[in-house]
CSV table of C-alpha atoms in Angstrom, one decimal:
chain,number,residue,atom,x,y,z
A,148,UNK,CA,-31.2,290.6,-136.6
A,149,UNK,CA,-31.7,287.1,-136.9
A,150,UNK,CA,-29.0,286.2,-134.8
A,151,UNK,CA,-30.5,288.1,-131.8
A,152,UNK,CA,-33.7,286.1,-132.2
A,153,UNK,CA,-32.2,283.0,-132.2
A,154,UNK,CA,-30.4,284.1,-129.1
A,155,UNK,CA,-33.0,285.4,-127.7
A,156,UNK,CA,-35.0,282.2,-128.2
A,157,UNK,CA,-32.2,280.0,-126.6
A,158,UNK,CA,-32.1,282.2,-123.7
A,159,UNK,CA,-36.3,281.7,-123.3
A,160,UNK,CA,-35.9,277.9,-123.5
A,161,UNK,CA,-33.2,277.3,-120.6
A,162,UNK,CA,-36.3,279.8,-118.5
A,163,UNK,CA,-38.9,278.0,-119.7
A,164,UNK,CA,-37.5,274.1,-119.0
A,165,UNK,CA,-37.2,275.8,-115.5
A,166,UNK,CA,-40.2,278.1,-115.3
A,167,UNK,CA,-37.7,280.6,-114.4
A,168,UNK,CA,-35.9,283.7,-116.1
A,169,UNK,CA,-33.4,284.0,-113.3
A,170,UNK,CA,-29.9,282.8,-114.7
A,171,UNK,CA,-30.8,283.5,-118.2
A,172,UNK,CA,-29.8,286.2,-120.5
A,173,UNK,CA,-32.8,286.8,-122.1
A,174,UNK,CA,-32.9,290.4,-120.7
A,175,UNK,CA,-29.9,290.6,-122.7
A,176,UNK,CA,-32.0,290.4,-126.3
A,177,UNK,CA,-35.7,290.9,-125.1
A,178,UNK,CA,-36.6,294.7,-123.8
A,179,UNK,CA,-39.2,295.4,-121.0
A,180,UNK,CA,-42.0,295.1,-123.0
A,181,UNK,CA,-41.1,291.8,-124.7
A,182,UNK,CA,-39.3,290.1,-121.5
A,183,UNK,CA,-42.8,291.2,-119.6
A,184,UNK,CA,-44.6,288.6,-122.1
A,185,UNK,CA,-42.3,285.8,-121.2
A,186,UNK,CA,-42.3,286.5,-117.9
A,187,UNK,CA,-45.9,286.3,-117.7
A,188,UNK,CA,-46.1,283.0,-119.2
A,189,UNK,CA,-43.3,281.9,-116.9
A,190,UNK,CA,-45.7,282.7,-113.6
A,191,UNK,CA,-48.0,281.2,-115.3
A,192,UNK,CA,-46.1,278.0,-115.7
A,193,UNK,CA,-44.7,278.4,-111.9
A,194,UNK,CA,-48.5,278.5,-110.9
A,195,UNK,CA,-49.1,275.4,-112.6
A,196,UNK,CA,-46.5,273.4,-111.3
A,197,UNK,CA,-44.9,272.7,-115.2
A,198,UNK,CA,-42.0,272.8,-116.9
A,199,UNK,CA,-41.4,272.5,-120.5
A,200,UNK,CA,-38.9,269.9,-122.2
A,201,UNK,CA,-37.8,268.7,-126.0
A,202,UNK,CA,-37.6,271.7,-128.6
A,203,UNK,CA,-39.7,274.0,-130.1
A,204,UNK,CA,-38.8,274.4,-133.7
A,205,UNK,CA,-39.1,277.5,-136.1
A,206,UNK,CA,-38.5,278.5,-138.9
A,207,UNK,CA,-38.1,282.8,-139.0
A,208,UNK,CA,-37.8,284.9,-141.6
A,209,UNK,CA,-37.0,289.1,-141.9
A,210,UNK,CA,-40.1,290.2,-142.6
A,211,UNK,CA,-39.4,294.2,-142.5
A,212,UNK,CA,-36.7,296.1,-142.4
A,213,UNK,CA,-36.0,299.4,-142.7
A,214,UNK,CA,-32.3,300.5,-141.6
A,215,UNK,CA,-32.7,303.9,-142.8
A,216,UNK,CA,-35.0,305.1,-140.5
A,217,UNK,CA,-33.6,307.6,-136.8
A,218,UNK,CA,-34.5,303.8,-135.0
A,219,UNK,CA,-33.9,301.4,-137.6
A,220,UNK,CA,-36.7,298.4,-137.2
A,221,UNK,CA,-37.5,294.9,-138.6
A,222,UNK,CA,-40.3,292.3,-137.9
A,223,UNK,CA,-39.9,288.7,-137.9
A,224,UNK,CA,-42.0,286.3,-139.1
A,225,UNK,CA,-41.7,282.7,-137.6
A,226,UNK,CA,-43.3,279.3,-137.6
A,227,UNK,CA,-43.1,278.3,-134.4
A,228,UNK,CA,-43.5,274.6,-134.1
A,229,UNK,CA,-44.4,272.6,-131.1
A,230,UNK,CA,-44.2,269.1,-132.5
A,231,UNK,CA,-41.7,268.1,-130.5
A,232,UNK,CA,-42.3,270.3,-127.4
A,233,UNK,CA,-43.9,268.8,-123.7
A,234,UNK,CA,-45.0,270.3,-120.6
A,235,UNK,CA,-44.2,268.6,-118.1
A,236,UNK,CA,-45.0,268.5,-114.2
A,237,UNK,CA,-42.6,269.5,-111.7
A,238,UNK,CA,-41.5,267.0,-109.8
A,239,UNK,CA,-43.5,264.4,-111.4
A,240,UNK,CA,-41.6,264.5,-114.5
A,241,UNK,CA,-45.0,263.5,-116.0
A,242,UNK,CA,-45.9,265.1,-119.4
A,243,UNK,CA,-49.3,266.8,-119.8
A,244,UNK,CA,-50.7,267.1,-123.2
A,245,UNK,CA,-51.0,270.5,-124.9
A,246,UNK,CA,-54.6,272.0,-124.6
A,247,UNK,CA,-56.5,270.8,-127.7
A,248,UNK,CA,-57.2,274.1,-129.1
A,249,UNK,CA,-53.7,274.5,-129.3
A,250,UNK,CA,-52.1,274.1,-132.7
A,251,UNK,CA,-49.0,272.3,-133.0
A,252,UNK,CA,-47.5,275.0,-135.7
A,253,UNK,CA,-48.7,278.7,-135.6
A,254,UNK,CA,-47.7,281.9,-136.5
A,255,UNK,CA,-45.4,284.5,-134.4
A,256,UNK,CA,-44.1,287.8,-135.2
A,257,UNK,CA,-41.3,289.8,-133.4
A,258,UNK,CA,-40.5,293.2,-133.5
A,259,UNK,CA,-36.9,294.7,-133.2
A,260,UNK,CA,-35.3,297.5,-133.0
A,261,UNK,CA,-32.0,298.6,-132.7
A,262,UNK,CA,-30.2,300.1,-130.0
A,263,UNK,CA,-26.7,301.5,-129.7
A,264,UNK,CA,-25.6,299.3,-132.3
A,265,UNK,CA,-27.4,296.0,-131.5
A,266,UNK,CA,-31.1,294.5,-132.0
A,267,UNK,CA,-33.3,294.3,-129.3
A,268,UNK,CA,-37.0,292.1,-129.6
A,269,UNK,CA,-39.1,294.8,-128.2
A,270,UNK,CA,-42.6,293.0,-128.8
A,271,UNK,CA,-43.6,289.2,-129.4
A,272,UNK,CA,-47.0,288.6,-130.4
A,273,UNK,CA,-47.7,284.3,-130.9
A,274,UNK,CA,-51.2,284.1,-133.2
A,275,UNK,CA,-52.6,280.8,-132.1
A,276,UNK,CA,-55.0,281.5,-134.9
A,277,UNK,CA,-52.7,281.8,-137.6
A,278,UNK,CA,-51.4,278.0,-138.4
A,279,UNK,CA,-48.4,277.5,-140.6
């Protein structure tokens, strides 16, 4: 389950440095729902004129799980933190600083489920008001 986060989140930071899903496989580990998020953020980004660069960390845990159930299901928990993470302007190259009501370290929380034999994120929800 963890695996396919991690994945998923690999796959979400080659779109994001580029503001751009196309040539990623994060379709591969994010459904509809959850890939409709990140794509939402990524027009967002495009509309801006950014891009992001350096890493975001985290720090996930299982948080659910319940493998006996028809769909089996698990949450994750994760501390997502963007210490070391920049927006940066297309073109420019110029780094814009994160808005100020932004925390550097705040809650996230995935949902999964798993389909034909593999996970799938199906929702992620970032708390900004949750720090960690």
């Amino acid at each position: 389950m963890l695996d396919t986060y991690t994945l998923m989140w690999a796959e979400q930071m080659k779109a994001y440095r580029k503001a751009d899903a196309e040539g990623t496989d994060l379709a591969k580990y994010a459904s509809l729902e959850a890939l409709g998020k990140f794509r939402l953020d990524l027009a967002h980004m495009k509309q801006a004129g950014t891009v992001g660069g350096g890493e975001v960390g985290h720090t996930p845990r299982v948080s659910s799980i319940d493998l006996d159930a028809k769909l089996p299901k698990a949450t994750v928990t994760d501390c997502i933190d963007l210490t070391d993470w920049k927006a940066k302007k297309v073109g420019t190259g110029e780094v814009l600083p994160l808005p100020t009501n932004q925390p550097k370290r705040y809650v996230a929380i995935a949902k999964a489920e798993r389909w034909d034999g593999r996970w799938m994120i199906v929702d992620y929800t970032p708390d900004g008001e949750r720090a960690c």
